[in-house]
Coordinates of C-alpha atoms and ligand atoms in Angstrom, one line a residue:
M1 CA 9.2 -34.5 13.6
S2 CA 7.0 -36.0 10.8
T3 CA 7.9 -35.5 7.2
Q4 CA 6.0 -33.7 4.5
E5 CA 3.6 -32.0 6.8
Y6 CA 1.6 -29.1 5.4
L7 CA 2.0 -26.2 7.7
T8 CA 0.9 -22.6 7.8
V9 CA 3.6 -20.0 7.7
A10 CA 2.7 -19.0 11.3
A11 CA 3.0 -22.6 12.5
A12 CA 6.3 -23.1 10.7
L13 CA 7.7 -19.9 12.1
Q14 CA 6.7 -20.8 15.6
L15 CA 8.5 -24.2 15.3
V16 CA 11.6 -22.5 13.9
L17 CA 11.7 -20.0 16.7
D18 CA 11.0 -22.6 19.4
G19 CA 14.1 -24.5 18.1
V20 CA 16.6 -21.7 18.6
A21 CA 17.8 -20.2 21.9
I22 CA 19.3 -16.8 22.8
L23 CA 23.1 -17.2 22.7
A24 CA 25.5 -16.6 25.5
A25 CA 26.8 -13.2 26.6
E26 CA 30.2 -11.6 25.9
T27 CA 31.7 -8.4 27.1
I28 CA 32.9 -6.0 24.3
P29 CA 34.3 -2.5 24.1
L30 CA 31.6 0.2 23.9
H31 CA 32.6 1.3 20.4
E32 CA 31.9 -2.2 19.0
A33 CA 28.4 -2.4 20.7
P34 CA 26.1 -0.5 18.2
G35 CA 23.4 -2.9 17.0
R36 CA 24.1 -5.4 19.7
V37 CA 21.6 -6.4 22.4
L38 CA 22.3 -6.1 26.2
A39 CA 22.8 -9.4 28.0
E40 CA 22.4 -7.8 31.5
P41 CA 20.7 -4.7 32.9
I42 CA 22.8 -1.6 33.3
Y43 CA 22.7 0.5 36.5
A44 CA 24.0 4.0 36.5
R45 CA 27.1 4.4 38.6
D46 CA 26.9 8.2 38.5
S47 CA 24.1 10.7 38.3
L48 CA 23.4 12.7 35.1
P49 CA 23.9 15.6 35.1
P50 CA 26.7 14.8 37.6
F51 CA 26.5 18.3 39.1
A52 CA 24.2 21.3 38.8
N53 CA 25.1 23.3 35.8
S54 CA 23.9 26.2 33.6
S55 CA 21.8 25.6 30.6
M56 CA 22.6 29.0 29.1
D57 CA 25.5 31.4 28.7
G58 CA 24.7 34.2 31.2
Y59 CA 25.1 35.3 34.7
V60 CA 24.6 33.1 37.7
L61 CA 23.1 34.8 40.8
Q62 CA 20.6 34.6 43.6
A63 CA 17.1 34.8 42.1
A64 CA 15.9 37.2 44.8
D65 CA 18.4 39.8 43.6
T66 CA 16.4 40.1 40.3
A67 CA 13.1 40.9 41.9
G68 CA 11.3 43.6 39.8
A69 CA 14.3 43.9 37.4
T70 CA 13.5 45.3 33.9
A71 CA 15.6 46.8 31.1
N72 CA 14.6 50.3 32.4
R73 CA 15.1 49.4 36.1
P74 CA 17.9 46.8 36.0
A75 CA 19.4 45.1 39.0
A76 CA 23.1 46.0 39.3
L77 CA 25.2 43.1 40.6
R78 CA 29.0 42.9 41.2
V79 CA 30.7 40.4 39.0
L80 CA 32.9 38.0 41.0
A81 CA 34.3 35.6 38.5
D82 CA 34.1 34.0 35.1
I83 CA 33.0 30.3 35.2
A84 CA 33.9 28.4 32.1
A85 CA 32.7 24.9 31.2
G86 CA 35.0 22.4 32.8
S87 CA 36.2 24.8 35.5
D88 CA 36.2 23.9 39.2
V89 CA 34.3 26.7 41.0
T90 CA 35.8 28.4 44.0
V91 CA 33.6 31.5 44.3
T92 CA 30.5 31.8 46.5
V93 CA 27.7 33.9 45.1
L94 CA 26.4 36.2 47.9
P95 CA 23.5 38.7 47.7
G96 CA 24.3 41.5 45.4
T97 CA 26.8 39.5 43.4
A98 CA 26.9 37.4 40.3
A99 CA 29.4 35.4 38.2
R100 CA 29.6 35.1 34.4
I101 CA 28.9 31.5 33.5
M102 CA 29.0 29.4 30.3
T103 CA 26.6 26.6 29.3
G104 CA 27.5 23.4 31.1
A105 CA 29.6 25.2 33.8
P106 CA 28.9 24.3 37.4
I107 CA 26.6 26.4 39.4
P108 CA 28.7 27.9 42.2
P109 CA 27.7 27.7 45.9
G110 CA 25.2 30.4 47.0
A111 CA 23.7 30.8 43.5
N112 CA 20.3 29.4 42.5
A113 CA 19.5 30.8 39.0
V114 CA 21.0 32.0 35.7
V115 CA 20.0 35.0 33.7
P116 CA 20.8 34.5 29.9
V117 CA 23.3 37.0 28.6
E118 CA 20.7 38.3 26.2
D119 CA 18.8 39.7 29.2
T120 CA 21.8 41.8 30.5
N121 CA 23.6 44.9 29.4
E122 CA 26.6 42.7 28.2
P123 CA 25.4 40.6 25.4
W124 CA 28.9 39.4 24.4
R125 CA 29.6 38.1 21.0
D126 CA 33.2 37.0 21.3
E127 CA 35.2 35.0 23.8
Q128 CA 37.7 37.9 24.3
R129 CA 35.1 40.1 25.9
P130 CA 36.5 41.2 29.2
L131 CA 34.6 40.5 32.4
P132 CA 32.6 43.6 33.4
P133 CA 32.9 44.7 37.0
I134 CA 29.2 45.3 37.3
I135 CA 26.4 43.6 35.4
H136 CA 22.9 45.0 34.8
I137 CA 20.2 42.4 34.9
H138 CA 17.1 43.2 32.7
R139 CA 14.8 40.6 33.8
Q140 CA 13.4 38.8 36.9
V141 CA 14.0 35.1 37.2
S142 CA 12.8 32.6 39.7
A143 CA 14.9 30.1 41.7
G144 CA 16.1 27.3 39.5
A145 CA 15.8 29.3 36.2
Y146 CA 18.3 27.8 33.6
V147 CA 19.8 25.5 36.1
R148 CA 20.1 21.8 35.2
H149 CA 19.9 19.9 38.4
I150 CA 22.1 17.0 39.5
G151 CA 20.5 13.7 38.6
E152 CA 17.5 15.2 36.8
D153 CA 18.1 12.9 33.9
I154 CA 19.5 9.8 35.6
V155 CA 20.0 9.1 39.3
A156 CA 23.1 7.1 40.5
G157 CA 22.1 3.5 41.2
Q158 CA 19.0 3.6 38.9
Q159 CA 18.6 0.9 36.3
I160 CA 18.7 2.7 33.0
L161 CA 18.6 -0.2 30.5
N162 CA 17.2 -3.7 30.7
T163 CA 18.4 -7.0 29.3
G164 CA 17.3 -7.3 25.7
H165 CA 17.7 -3.6 24.9
L166 CA 19.0 -2.9 21.5
L167 CA 22.0 -0.6 21.6
R168 CA 21.4 2.3 19.2
P169 CA 23.5 5.4 19.0
Q170 CA 21.5 7.0 21.8
E171 CA 22.1 4.1 24.2
I172 CA 25.8 4.1 23.2
G173 CA 26.0 7.8 24.1
A174 CA 24.2 7.3 27.4
L175 CA 26.6 4.4 28.4
A176 CA 29.6 6.6 27.5
A177 CA 28.1 9.4 29.7
L178 CA 27.8 6.9 32.6
G179 CA 31.4 5.7 32.2
V180 CA 30.5 2.2 30.9
S181 CA 33.4 1.4 28.6
R182 CA 32.8 -2.4 28.2
V183 CA 29.3 -3.7 27.6
P184 CA 27.8 -7.2 28.3
V185 CA 26.0 -8.2 25.1
I186 CA 24.6 -11.3 23.4
R187 CA 27.3 -12.7 21.1
R188 CA 26.7 -12.6 17.4
P189 CA 25.1 -15.7 15.9
R190 CA 27.5 -17.6 13.6
V191 CA 25.5 -18.7 10.6
A192 CA 26.9 -21.3 8.2
I193 CA 25.7 -20.9 4.6
L194 CA 25.7 -23.8 2.2
S195 CA 24.6 -23.9 -1.4
T196 CA 24.1 -27.2 -3.1
G197 CA 23.7 -28.3 -6.7
D198 CA 25.8 -29.7 -9.6
E199 CA 24.7 -26.8 -11.8
L200 CA 26.5 -24.2 -9.6
I201 CA 29.6 -22.4 -10.6
D202 CA 31.2 -19.5 -8.8
V203 CA 31.0 -15.8 -9.5
N204 CA 34.4 -15.6 -11.3
E205 CA 33.8 -18.6 -13.6
P206 CA 32.6 -18.2 -17.2
L207 CA 29.2 -19.7 -17.9
R208 CA 29.3 -23.2 -19.4
P209 CA 26.4 -25.2 -20.9
G210 CA 23.9 -26.1 -18.2
K211 CA 25.6 -24.2 -15.4
I212 CA 24.5 -21.1 -13.5
R213 CA 26.4 -19.0 -11.1
N214 CA 25.8 -19.6 -7.4
S215 CA 23.9 -16.5 -6.3
N216 CA 22.2 -17.8 -3.1
S217 CA 25.4 -18.0 -1.1
Y218 CA 26.0 -14.3 -1.8
T219 CA 22.5 -13.2 -1.1
Q220 CA 22.4 -15.1 2.2
T221 CA 25.9 -13.9 3.2
A222 CA 24.6 -10.4 2.8
Q223 CA 21.3 -11.1 4.6
V224 CA 23.2 -12.6 7.5
A225 CA 25.7 -9.7 7.7
M226 CA 22.9 -7.1 7.6
L227 CA 21.4 -8.7 10.7
G228 CA 24.7 -8.1 12.6
A229 CA 25.4 -11.9 12.6
V230 CA 28.5 -13.6 11.3
P231 CA 28.2 -15.3 8.0
I232 CA 30.3 -18.4 7.6
P233 CA 30.2 -19.5 3.9
L234 CA 30.7 -23.2 3.5
G235 CA 30.8 -23.0 -0.3
V236 CA 29.0 -25.2 -2.7
A237 CA 28.3 -28.9 -2.2
R238 CA 27.7 -31.1 -5.2
D239 CA 24.6 -33.2 -5.4
D240 CA 26.4 -35.9 -3.5
E241 CA 25.7 -36.9 0.1
A242 CA 29.3 -37.3 1.1
D243 CA 30.1 -33.8 -0.2
V244 CA 27.2 -32.3 1.7
R245 CA 28.2 -34.1 4.8
A246 CA 31.8 -32.9 4.4
K247 CA 30.8 -29.3 4.0
L248 CA 28.5 -29.4 7.0
Q249 CA 31.3 -30.9 9.0
T250 CA 33.4 -27.8 8.3
G251 CA 30.6 -25.8 9.9
L252 CA 30.5 -28.1 12.9
D253 CA 34.3 -27.8 13.2
V254 CA 34.2 -24.0 13.5
G255 CA 31.2 -24.1 15.9
V256 CA 28.4 -22.5 14.0
D257 CA 25.1 -21.7 15.7
L258 CA 22.8 -22.3 12.7
F259 CA 23.0 -24.0 9.3
V260 CA 21.2 -22.3 6.4
S261 CA 21.4 -24.2 3.1
S262 CA 19.6 -23.7 -0.2
A263 CA 18.3 -26.2 -2.7
G264 CA 18.1 -30.0 -2.5
V265 CA 15.1 -30.1 -0.2
S266 CA 12.3 -30.7 -2.6
V267 CA 11.2 -33.9 -4.3
G268 CA 13.7 -34.1 -7.2
A269 CA 15.8 -37.2 -7.9
Y270 CA 19.0 -35.4 -6.8
D271 CA 17.7 -33.7 -3.6
V272 CA 20.6 -35.0 -1.6
V273 CA 20.4 -32.4 1.3
K274 CA 17.1 -34.1 2.1
A275 CA 18.8 -37.5 2.1
V276 CA 21.6 -36.4 4.3
L277 CA 19.3 -34.7 6.8
E278 CA 16.9 -37.7 6.9
K279 CA 19.7 -40.0 7.8
A280 CA 21.0 -37.6 10.5
G281 CA 17.5 -37.6 12.0
N282 CA 15.8 -34.7 13.9
V283 CA 15.0 -32.9 10.7
G284 CA 11.6 -32.5 9.3
F285 CA 10.6 -31.7 5.8
W286 CA 7.7 -29.4 5.5
R287 CA 5.6 -28.1 2.8
V288 CA 4.7 -24.7 4.1
R289 CA 1.6 -23.2 2.6
M290 CA 3.6 -20.3 1.4
R291 CA 4.3 -18.8 -2.0
P292 CA 7.1 -18.6 -3.0
G293 CA 9.0 -21.1 -0.9
K294 CA 6.9 -24.3 -0.4
P295 CA 9.7 -26.8 0.6
L296 CA 11.5 -26.1 3.9
A297 CA 13.6 -28.4 6.0
Y298 CA 14.0 -27.6 9.6
G299 CA 15.5 -29.3 12.6
R300 CA 19.0 -30.1 13.9
Y301 CA 22.1 -31.5 12.3
Q302 CA 24.5 -32.9 15.0
G303 CA 22.7 -30.8 17.5
V304 CA 22.9 -27.5 15.5
P305 CA 19.7 -25.9 14.3
Y306 CA 19.3 -26.4 10.5
L307 CA 17.2 -24.5 8.1
G308 CA 17.1 -25.9 4.6
L309 CA 15.7 -23.3 2.2
P310 CA 14.4 -23.9 -1.3
G311 CA 16.9 -23.4 -4.2
N312 CA 15.1 -20.8 -6.4
P313 CA 16.7 -17.4 -5.6
V314 CA 13.4 -15.6 -4.9
S315 CA 12.1 -18.5 -2.8
A316 CA 15.4 -18.7 -0.9
M317 CA 15.4 -15.0 -0.2
V318 CA 11.8 -14.8 0.9
S319 CA 12.1 -17.9 3.0
F320 CA 15.2 -16.4 4.6
E321 CA 13.2 -13.3 5.4
R322 CA 10.3 -15.2 6.8
F323 CA 12.1 -17.9 8.8
A324 CA 15.9 -17.4 9.1
R325 CA 15.8 -13.7 9.8
P326 CA 13.6 -14.0 12.9
A327 CA 15.5 -17.0 14.1
I328 CA 18.9 -15.3 13.8
L329 CA 17.5 -12.1 15.5
K330 CA 16.2 -14.3 18.4
M331 CA 19.6 -16.0 18.8
G332 CA 21.2 -12.6 18.9
G333 CA 18.9 -11.5 21.8
H334 CA 16.6 -9.3 19.8
T335 CA 13.0 -9.0 20.9
N336 CA 11.7 -7.2 17.9
L337 CA 11.9 -10.1 15.3
E338 CA 9.5 -8.8 12.7
R339 CA 9.9 -6.4 9.8
P340 CA 7.6 -3.4 10.1
C341 CA 4.3 -3.9 8.3
V342 CA 2.1 -1.2 6.8
S343 CA -1.4 -1.3 5.4
V344 CA -1.3 -0.7 1.6
T345 CA -3.9 -0.1 -1.1
V346 CA -3.1 -2.4 -4.0
Q347 CA -3.2 -0.6 -7.3
E348 CA -3.9 -3.7 -9.4
E349 CA -5.6 -7.0 -9.2
I350 CA -3.5 -9.8 -7.7
Q351 CA -4.0 -13.6 -8.1
S352 CA -2.5 -16.4 -6.1
D353 CA -3.3 -20.1 -5.4
G354 CA -4.5 -19.8 -1.9
R355 CA -1.1 -20.2 -0.2
E356 CA 0.0 -17.3 2.0
S357 CA 1.7 -15.3 -0.7
Y358 CA 4.6 -12.8 -0.5
I359 CA 4.2 -10.6 -3.6
R360 CA 7.2 -8.4 -4.5
A361 CA 6.0 -4.8 -4.6
V362 CA 6.9 -1.2 -4.5
V363 CA 5.2 0.6 -1.6
T364 CA 5.1 4.4 -1.7
R365 CA 3.4 7.0 0.5
M366 CA 0.1 8.4 -0.8
G367 CA -1.8 10.9 1.2
D368 CA -2.1 9.6 4.8
G369 CA -1.4 6.0 3.8
Y370 CA 0.6 3.8 1.4
T371 CA 0.0 2.4 -2.0
A372 CA 1.5 -0.7 -3.6
V373 CA 2.2 -1.8 -7.1
T374 CA 3.7 -5.3 -7.8
T375 CA 7.1 -5.5 -9.5
G376 CA 5.6 -7.5 -12.3
E377 CA 6.5 -11.1 -13.2
Q378 CA 6.5 -13.0 -9.9
G379 CA 8.3 -16.3 -10.9
S380 CA 10.5 -17.7 -8.1
H381 CA 13.5 -17.5 -10.4
M382 CA 13.0 -13.8 -11.3
M383 CA 15.7 -11.9 -9.4
T384 CA 14.5 -8.6 -10.9
S385 CA 11.2 -9.0 -9.0
L386 CA 13.2 -8.5 -5.8
I387 CA 15.6 -5.9 -7.1
K388 CA 12.7 -3.6 -7.8
A389 CA 10.9 -4.3 -4.6
N390 CA 11.0 -2.5 -1.3
A391 CA 8.2 -4.6 0.3
L392 CA 6.4 -7.9 0.2
I393 CA 2.6 -7.7 0.1
I394 CA 1.1 -10.5 2.1
L395 CA -1.9 -12.3 0.6
P396 CA -3.5 -14.2 3.5
E397 CA -3.9 -17.9 3.2
G398 CA -7.0 -18.8 1.3
S399 CA -7.2 -15.8 -0.9
T400 CA -6.9 -16.4 -4.6
H401 CA -8.1 -13.1 -6.0
I402 CA -7.6 -9.7 -4.7
P403 CA -9.3 -6.8 -6.6
A404 CA -7.5 -3.5 -7.3
G405 CA -8.2 -1.1 -4.5
A406 CA -8.2 -3.7 -1.7
T407 CA -6.2 -3.1 1.5
L408 CA -3.5 -5.6 2.4
S409 CA -0.5 -5.7 4.8
A410 CA 2.9 -5.2 3.3
M411 CA 6.2 -6.2 5.0
M412 CA 8.7 -3.5 4.5
I413 CA 11.9 -5.3 3.6
D414 CA 14.0 -2.1 3.4
W415 CA 13.3 -0.6 6.8
P416 CA 14.8 -0.6 9.2
E417 CA 18.2 -1.3 7.9
T418 CA 20.5 -2.8 10.4
V419 CA 24.0 -2.6 9.1
F420 CA 26.9 -3.0 11.5
Ligands
AMP501 P1 16.5 -27.3 -6.3 O1 15.9 -26.9 -5.0 O2 17.8 -28.0 -6.1 O3 15.5 -28.1 -7.1 O4 16.7 -26.0 -7.1 C1 15.7 -25.2 -7.5 C2 16.2 -24.1 -8.5 O5 17.1 -23.2 -7.8 C3 17.0 -24.7 -9.6 O6 16.6 -23.9 -10.8 C4 18.4 -24.4 -9.2 O7 19.3 -24.3 -10.3 C5 18.3 -23.1 -8.5 N1 19.4 -22.9 -7.5 C6 19.7 -23.8 -6.6 N2 20.7 -23.3 -5.9 C7 21.0 -22.1 -6.4 C8 22.0 -21.2 -6.0 N3 22.9 -21.4 -5.0 N4 22.1 -20.0 -6.7 C9 21.2 -19.8 -7.7 N5 20.3 -20.7 -8.1 C10 20.1 -21.8 -7.4
MG502 MG1 19.1 -29.1 -7.1

């Protein structure tokens, strides 16, 4: 990989994605599976519903017995039994008979329809209501009325979910209904997070002259966690090659899947991450035509994919969004790697320098569409520009001046949230 190439965002993203592979599978308990991605197709071992059952509280009967029935000319049927949900039916419904039945209870042999209780002379309101010996049916129903048939949702043997399917609450419920208590999923990516810089002190330390608190490690740990991946913080390395190597070795020792570092990859005199990676080979330094976030290191360190983000907090967060997020999602087996984008009408004039620019903005609904205002000062050290934002407006490469009222695409960094 050559150094200091100028790449478009799209080309850089493609190289990053090509460099990471979907991780191996593991089998986990169903209750731990929300947010994970299936590693194998799932076939239904049972049908759903597993047996024909009633969709209403009412009377189960033979539809032919209700021919011509109205409230004035009811069909009178002899009541044989009370069939509650969960009961194992023993009665057979013959012509002229019916059974009281609850929602979800099995349709007994001989019956082919249900009449809702509201359409009888016994609209019960409490569970204690005794079973009437005779029921008057006020309405004609056809065969199959209010019957949920066996397998009408899922047929035993059918493939219900494919490899790559994201397990949301509805999939978790369907798997439970089908008796799948352990699920084959792609394992969570283990992402090492390294911050570098002699100026960095930790969150608990009082400020001293020339020092700033390390925020990137915390931002990135949160970003990784919110993707359902496992953050492995490696702490802060000084601007010293041996220290950077030692911290990276800790990551190698615990078997991380990706290194994400911040700072030390531009052209400063103390950019030691760059020196360490250059010596390790297989790492390229790119200038991505992106704003914020021009410097980016990408490649492998001792065989492990490595993404070196810029140090400025805004650049680091936006670069993580643009490159690390899709890479981590891909490793975790996801197929939808992009944040949702919406078309927005910008409310103010926006300037940039021709690089593809990610402008921090507040996007709100207006009429049928969306409107966007920037969060003000866009400096790559301005953390408040991100705190106020729910979106990044994307200025395409080559555009330097966007007039108020123009339509642009905005990447919605707040939706969907994936917290597990
Ligand atoms: P560098 O890439 O090392 O030139 O750093 C660029 C800017 O980002 C400098 O102002 C650094 O102090 C700042 N910076 C680097 N790392 C961090 C960090 N972990 N947290 C907050 N700011 C950082
Ligand atoms: Mg530095």
